[in-house]
Tab-separated table of C-alpha atoms and ligand atoms in Angstrom:
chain	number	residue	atom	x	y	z
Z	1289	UNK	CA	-16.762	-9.970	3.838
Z	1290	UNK	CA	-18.885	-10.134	0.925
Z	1291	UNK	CA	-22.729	-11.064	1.088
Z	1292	UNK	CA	-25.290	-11.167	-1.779
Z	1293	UNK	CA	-28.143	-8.672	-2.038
Z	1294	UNK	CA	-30.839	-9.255	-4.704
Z	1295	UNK	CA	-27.882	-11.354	-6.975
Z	1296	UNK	CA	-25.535	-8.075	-6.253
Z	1297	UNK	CA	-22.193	-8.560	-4.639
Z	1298	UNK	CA	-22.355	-6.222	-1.526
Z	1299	UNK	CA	-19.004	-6.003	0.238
Z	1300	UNK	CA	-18.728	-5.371	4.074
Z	1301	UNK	CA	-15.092	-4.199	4.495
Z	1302	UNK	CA	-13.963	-5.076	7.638
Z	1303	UNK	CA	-11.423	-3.779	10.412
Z	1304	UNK	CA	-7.982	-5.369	9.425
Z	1305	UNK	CA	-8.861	-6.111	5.887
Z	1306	UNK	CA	-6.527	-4.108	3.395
Z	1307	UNK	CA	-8.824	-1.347	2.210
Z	1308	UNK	CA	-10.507	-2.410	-1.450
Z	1309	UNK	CA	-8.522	-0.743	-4.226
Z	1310	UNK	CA	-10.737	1.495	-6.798
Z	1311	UNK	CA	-9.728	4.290	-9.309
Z	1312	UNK	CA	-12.571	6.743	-8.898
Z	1313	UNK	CA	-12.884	10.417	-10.580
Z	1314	UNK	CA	-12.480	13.487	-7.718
Z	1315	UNK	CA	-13.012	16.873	-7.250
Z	1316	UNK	CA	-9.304	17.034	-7.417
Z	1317	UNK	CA	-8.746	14.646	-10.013
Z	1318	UNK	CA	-8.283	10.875	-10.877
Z	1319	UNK	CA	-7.349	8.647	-8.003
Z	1320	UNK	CA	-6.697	5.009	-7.223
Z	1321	UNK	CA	-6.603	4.596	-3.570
Z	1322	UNK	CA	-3.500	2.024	-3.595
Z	1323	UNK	CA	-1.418	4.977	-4.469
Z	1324	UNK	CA	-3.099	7.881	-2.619
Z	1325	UNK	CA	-1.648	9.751	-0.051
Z	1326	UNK	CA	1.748	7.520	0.092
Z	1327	UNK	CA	2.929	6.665	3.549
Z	1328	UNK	CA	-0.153	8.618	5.289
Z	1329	UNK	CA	-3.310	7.686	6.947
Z	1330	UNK	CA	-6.326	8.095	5.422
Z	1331	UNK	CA	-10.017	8.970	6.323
Z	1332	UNK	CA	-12.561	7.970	3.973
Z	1333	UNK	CA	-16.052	9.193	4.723
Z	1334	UNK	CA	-19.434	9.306	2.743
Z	1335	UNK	CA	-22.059	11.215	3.052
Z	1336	UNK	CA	-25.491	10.922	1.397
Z	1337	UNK	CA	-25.833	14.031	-1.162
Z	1338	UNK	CA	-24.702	17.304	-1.981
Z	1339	UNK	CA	-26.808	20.358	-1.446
Z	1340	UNK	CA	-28.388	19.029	2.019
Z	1341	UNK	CA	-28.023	20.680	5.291
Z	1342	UNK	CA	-26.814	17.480	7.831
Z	1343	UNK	CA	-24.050	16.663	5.161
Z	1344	UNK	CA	-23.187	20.552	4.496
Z	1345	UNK	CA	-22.212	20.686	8.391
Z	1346	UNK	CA	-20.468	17.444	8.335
Z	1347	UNK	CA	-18.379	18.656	5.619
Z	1348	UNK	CA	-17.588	22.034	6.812
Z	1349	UNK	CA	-16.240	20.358	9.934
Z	1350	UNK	CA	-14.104	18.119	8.132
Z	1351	UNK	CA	-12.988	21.365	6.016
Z	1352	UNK	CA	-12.725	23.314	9.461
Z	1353	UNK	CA	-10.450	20.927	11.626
Z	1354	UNK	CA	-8.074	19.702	8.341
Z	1355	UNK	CA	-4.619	21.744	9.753
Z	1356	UNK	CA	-6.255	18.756	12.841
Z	1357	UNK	CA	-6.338	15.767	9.920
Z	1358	UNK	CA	-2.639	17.108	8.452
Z	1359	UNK	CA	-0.906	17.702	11.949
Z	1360	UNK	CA	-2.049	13.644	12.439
Z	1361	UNK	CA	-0.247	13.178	8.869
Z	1362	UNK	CA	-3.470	12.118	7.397
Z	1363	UNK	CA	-5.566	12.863	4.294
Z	1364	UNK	CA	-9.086	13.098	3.714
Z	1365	UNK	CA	-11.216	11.583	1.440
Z	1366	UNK	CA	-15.032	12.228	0.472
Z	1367	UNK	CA	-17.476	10.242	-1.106
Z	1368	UNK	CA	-21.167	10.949	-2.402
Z	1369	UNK	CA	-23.536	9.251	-5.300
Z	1370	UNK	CA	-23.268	12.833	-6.977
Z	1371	UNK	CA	-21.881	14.070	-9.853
Z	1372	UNK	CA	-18.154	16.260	-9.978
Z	1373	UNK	CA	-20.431	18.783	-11.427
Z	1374	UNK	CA	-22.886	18.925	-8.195
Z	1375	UNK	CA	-19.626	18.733	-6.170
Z	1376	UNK	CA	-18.327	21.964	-7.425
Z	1377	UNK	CA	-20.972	23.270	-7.548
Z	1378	UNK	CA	-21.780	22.536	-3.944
Z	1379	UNK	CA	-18.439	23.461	-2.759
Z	1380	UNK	CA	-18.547	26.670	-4.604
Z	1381	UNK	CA	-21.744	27.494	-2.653
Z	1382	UNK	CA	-20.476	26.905	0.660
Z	1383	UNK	CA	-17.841	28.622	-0.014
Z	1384	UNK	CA	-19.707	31.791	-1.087
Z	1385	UNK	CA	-22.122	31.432	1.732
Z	1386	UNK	CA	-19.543	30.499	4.918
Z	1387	UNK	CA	-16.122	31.184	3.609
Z	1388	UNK	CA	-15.530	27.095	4.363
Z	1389	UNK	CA	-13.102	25.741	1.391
Z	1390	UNK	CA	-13.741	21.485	1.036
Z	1391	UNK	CA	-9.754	21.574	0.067
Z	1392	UNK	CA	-9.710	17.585	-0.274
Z	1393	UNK	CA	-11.341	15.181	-2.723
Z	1394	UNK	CA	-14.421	14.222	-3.050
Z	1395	UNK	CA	-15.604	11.133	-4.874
Z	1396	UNK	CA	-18.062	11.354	-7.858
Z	1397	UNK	CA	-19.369	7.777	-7.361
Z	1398	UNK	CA	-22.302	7.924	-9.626
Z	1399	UNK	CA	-21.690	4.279	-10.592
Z	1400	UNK	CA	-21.938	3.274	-6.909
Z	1401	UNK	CA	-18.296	1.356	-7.484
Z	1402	UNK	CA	-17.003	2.485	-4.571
Z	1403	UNK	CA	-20.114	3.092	-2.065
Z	1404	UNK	CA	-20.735	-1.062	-2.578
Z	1405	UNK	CA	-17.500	-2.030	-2.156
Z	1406	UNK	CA	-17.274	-0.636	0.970
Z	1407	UNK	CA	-20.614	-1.113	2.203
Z	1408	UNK	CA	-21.342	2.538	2.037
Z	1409	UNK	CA	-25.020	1.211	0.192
Z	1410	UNK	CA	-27.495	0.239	2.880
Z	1411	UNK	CA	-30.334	-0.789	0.890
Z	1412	UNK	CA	-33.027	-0.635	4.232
Z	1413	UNK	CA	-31.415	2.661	4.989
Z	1414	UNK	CA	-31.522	4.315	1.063
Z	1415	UNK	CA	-31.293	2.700	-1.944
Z	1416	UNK	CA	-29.643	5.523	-3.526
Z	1417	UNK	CA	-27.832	7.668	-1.135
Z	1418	UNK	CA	-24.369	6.244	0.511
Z	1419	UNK	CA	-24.741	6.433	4.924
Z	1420	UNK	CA	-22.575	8.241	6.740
Z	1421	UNK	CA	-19.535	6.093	6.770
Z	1422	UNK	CA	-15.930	6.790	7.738
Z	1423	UNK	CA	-12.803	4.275	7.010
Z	1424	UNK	CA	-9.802	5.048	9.233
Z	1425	UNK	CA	-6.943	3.411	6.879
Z	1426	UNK	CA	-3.454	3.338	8.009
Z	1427	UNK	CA	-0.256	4.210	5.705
Z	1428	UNK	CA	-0.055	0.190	5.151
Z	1429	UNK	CA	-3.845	0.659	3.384
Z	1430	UNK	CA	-5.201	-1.717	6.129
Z	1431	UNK	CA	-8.689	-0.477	7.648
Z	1432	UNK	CA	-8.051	-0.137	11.171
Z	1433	UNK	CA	-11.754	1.438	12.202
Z	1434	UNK	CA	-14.966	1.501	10.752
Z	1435	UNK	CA	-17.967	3.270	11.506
Z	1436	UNK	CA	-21.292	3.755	9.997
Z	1437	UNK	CA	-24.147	6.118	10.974
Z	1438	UNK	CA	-27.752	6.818	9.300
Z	1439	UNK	CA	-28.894	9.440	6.835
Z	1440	UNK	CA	-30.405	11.667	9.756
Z	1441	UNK	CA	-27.778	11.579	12.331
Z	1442	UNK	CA	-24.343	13.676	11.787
Z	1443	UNK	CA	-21.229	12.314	13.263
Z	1444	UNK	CA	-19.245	14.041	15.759
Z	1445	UNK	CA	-15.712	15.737	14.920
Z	1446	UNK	CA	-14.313	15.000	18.145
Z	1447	UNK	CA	-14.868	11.677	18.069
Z	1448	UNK	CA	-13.186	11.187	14.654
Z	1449	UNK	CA	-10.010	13.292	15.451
Z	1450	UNK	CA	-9.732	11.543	18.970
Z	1451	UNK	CA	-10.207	7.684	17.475
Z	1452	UNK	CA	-7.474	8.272	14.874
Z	1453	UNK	CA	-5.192	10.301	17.646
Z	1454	UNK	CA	-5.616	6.859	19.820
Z	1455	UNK	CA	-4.791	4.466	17.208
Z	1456	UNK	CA	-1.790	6.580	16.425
Z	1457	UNK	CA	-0.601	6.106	19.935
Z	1458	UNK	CA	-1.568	2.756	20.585
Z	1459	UNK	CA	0.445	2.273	17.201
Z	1460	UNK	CA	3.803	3.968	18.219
Z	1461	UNK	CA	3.639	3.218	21.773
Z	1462	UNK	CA	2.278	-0.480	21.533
Z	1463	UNK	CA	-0.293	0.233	23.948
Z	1464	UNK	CA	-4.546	-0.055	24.636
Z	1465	UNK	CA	-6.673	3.088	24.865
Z	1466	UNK	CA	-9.310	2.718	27.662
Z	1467	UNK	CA	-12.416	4.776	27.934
Z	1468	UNK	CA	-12.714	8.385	26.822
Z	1469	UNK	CA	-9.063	8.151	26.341
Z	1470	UNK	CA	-7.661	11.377	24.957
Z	1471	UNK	CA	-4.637	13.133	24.162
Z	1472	UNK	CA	-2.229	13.492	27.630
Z	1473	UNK	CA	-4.569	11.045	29.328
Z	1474	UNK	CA	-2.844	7.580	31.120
Z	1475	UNK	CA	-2.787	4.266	28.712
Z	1476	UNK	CA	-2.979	1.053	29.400
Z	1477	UNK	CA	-0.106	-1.348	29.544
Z	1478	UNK	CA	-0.896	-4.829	28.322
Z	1479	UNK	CA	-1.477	-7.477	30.784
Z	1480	UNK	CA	1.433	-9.693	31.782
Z	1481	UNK	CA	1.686	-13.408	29.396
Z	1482	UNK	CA	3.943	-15.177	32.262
Z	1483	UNK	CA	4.776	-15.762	35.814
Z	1484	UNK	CA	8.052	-13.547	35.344
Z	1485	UNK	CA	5.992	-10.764	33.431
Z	1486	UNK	CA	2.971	-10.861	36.143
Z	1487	UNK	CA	5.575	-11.093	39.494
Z	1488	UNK	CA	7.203	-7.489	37.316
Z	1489	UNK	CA	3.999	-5.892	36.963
Z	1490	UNK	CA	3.279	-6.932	40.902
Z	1491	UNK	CA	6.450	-5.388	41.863
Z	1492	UNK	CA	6.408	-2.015	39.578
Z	1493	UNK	CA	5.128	0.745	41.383
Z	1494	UNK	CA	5.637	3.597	39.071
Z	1495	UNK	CA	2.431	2.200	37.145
Z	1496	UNK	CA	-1.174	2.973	38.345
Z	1497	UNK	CA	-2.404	-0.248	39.367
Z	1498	UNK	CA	-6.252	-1.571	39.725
Z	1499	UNK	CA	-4.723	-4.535	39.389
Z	1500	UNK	CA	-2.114	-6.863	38.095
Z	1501	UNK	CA	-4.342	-7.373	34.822
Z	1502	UNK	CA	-5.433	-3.800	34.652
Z	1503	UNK	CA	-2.365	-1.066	35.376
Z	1504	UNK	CA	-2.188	2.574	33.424
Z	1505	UNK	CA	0.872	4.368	32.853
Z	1506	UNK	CA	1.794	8.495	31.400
Z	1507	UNK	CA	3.697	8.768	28.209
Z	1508	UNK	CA	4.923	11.867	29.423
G	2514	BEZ	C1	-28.892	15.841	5.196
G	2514	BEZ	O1	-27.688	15.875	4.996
G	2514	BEZ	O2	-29.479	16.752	5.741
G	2514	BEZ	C2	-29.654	14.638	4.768
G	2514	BEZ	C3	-29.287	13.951	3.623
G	2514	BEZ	C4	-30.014	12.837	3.244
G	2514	BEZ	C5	-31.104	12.443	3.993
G	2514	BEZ	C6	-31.447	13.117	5.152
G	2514	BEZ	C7	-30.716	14.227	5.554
């Protein structure tokens, strides 16, 4: 979805839209996101600027919980309006301070490229710092999840690692997620479409029934 912002072209990408393609200059190089991390998912997140405490803990936790992000065959991805230079020199300082490594690239979007075409710039928010947005993206480059939150509020780890564990699963098993659905937890089975399919569901007792329209089963 695009929308116009003082005669700028702001994008807004959505959930189901095939990510924006952009070559951008990393902290591990040149990339073009159509041919990062083949076959994998990715998470893209932003976070306002280098050298500030919120986005230092953010970004240790990502850095913390990666063997989490690889196990789920998935990459990360930062993004900041900084320079490499502040990058390195930011990642150098955690790392001197904590022992915490940032061992995955992170965008130098000084030209704001990227940040607007993914709706990263929220002009009533800052008109120079990107929020604090992550893009789940799955290995077919289509955004499956999107969420944004404001320069003063950190996201939550968890939460991250749990929403791309259930689209994983909802993926390979063809199923819904209800709420606070984690790892081990029941799933739900799609409502039946037919007579036939709702007199099954009726009749199946190995599923956990509130009703016809709303049975769980274990994928173990
Ligand atoms: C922070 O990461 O602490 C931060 C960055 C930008 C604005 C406010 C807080």
């Amino acid at each position: 979805m695009e929308t116009i912002q003082n005669n700028e072209i702001i994008s807004m990408p959505r959930i189901g839209d095939i990510a924006p393609d952009f070559e951008a200059v990393t902290t591990k190089g040149k990339i073009k996101l159509s041919e990062f991390a083949k076959d994998k998912w990715i998470v893209m997140f932003s976070h306002p600027a280098d050298f500030t405490p919120v986005c230092t803990t953010e970004m240790s936790g990502f850095a913390v919980r990666k063997p989490e992000f690889d196990a789920l065959n998935t990459e990360l991805l930062g993004l900041s309006i900084d320079s490499v230079h502040a990058h390195l020199g930011w990642v150098q300082n955690v790392r001197e301070n904590t022992g915490v490594y940032f061992d995955f690239p992170i965008i130098a979007d000084l030209d704001m490229k990227v940040s607007k075409k993914y709706g990263m710039l929220q002009p009533n928010e800052s008109e120079t710092a990107a929020v604090r947005a992550v893009f789940f993206i799955d290995p077919k480059k289509k955004i499956r999840l999107v969420m944004y939150y404001p320069l003063n509020v950190g996201r939550n780890m968890n939460e991250i690692l749990r929403a791309l564990e259930a689209l994983q699963t909802s993926d390979k098993y063809k199923v819904a997620m209800p709420l606070d659905w984690k790892k081990g937890d029941k799933v739900i089975v799609s409502p039946p479409k037919t007579l036939d399919e709702l007199n099954a569901r009726i009749a199946d007792d190995t599923l956990e029934k509130v009703d016809w329209y709303l049975a769980k089963k274990s994928l173990n």
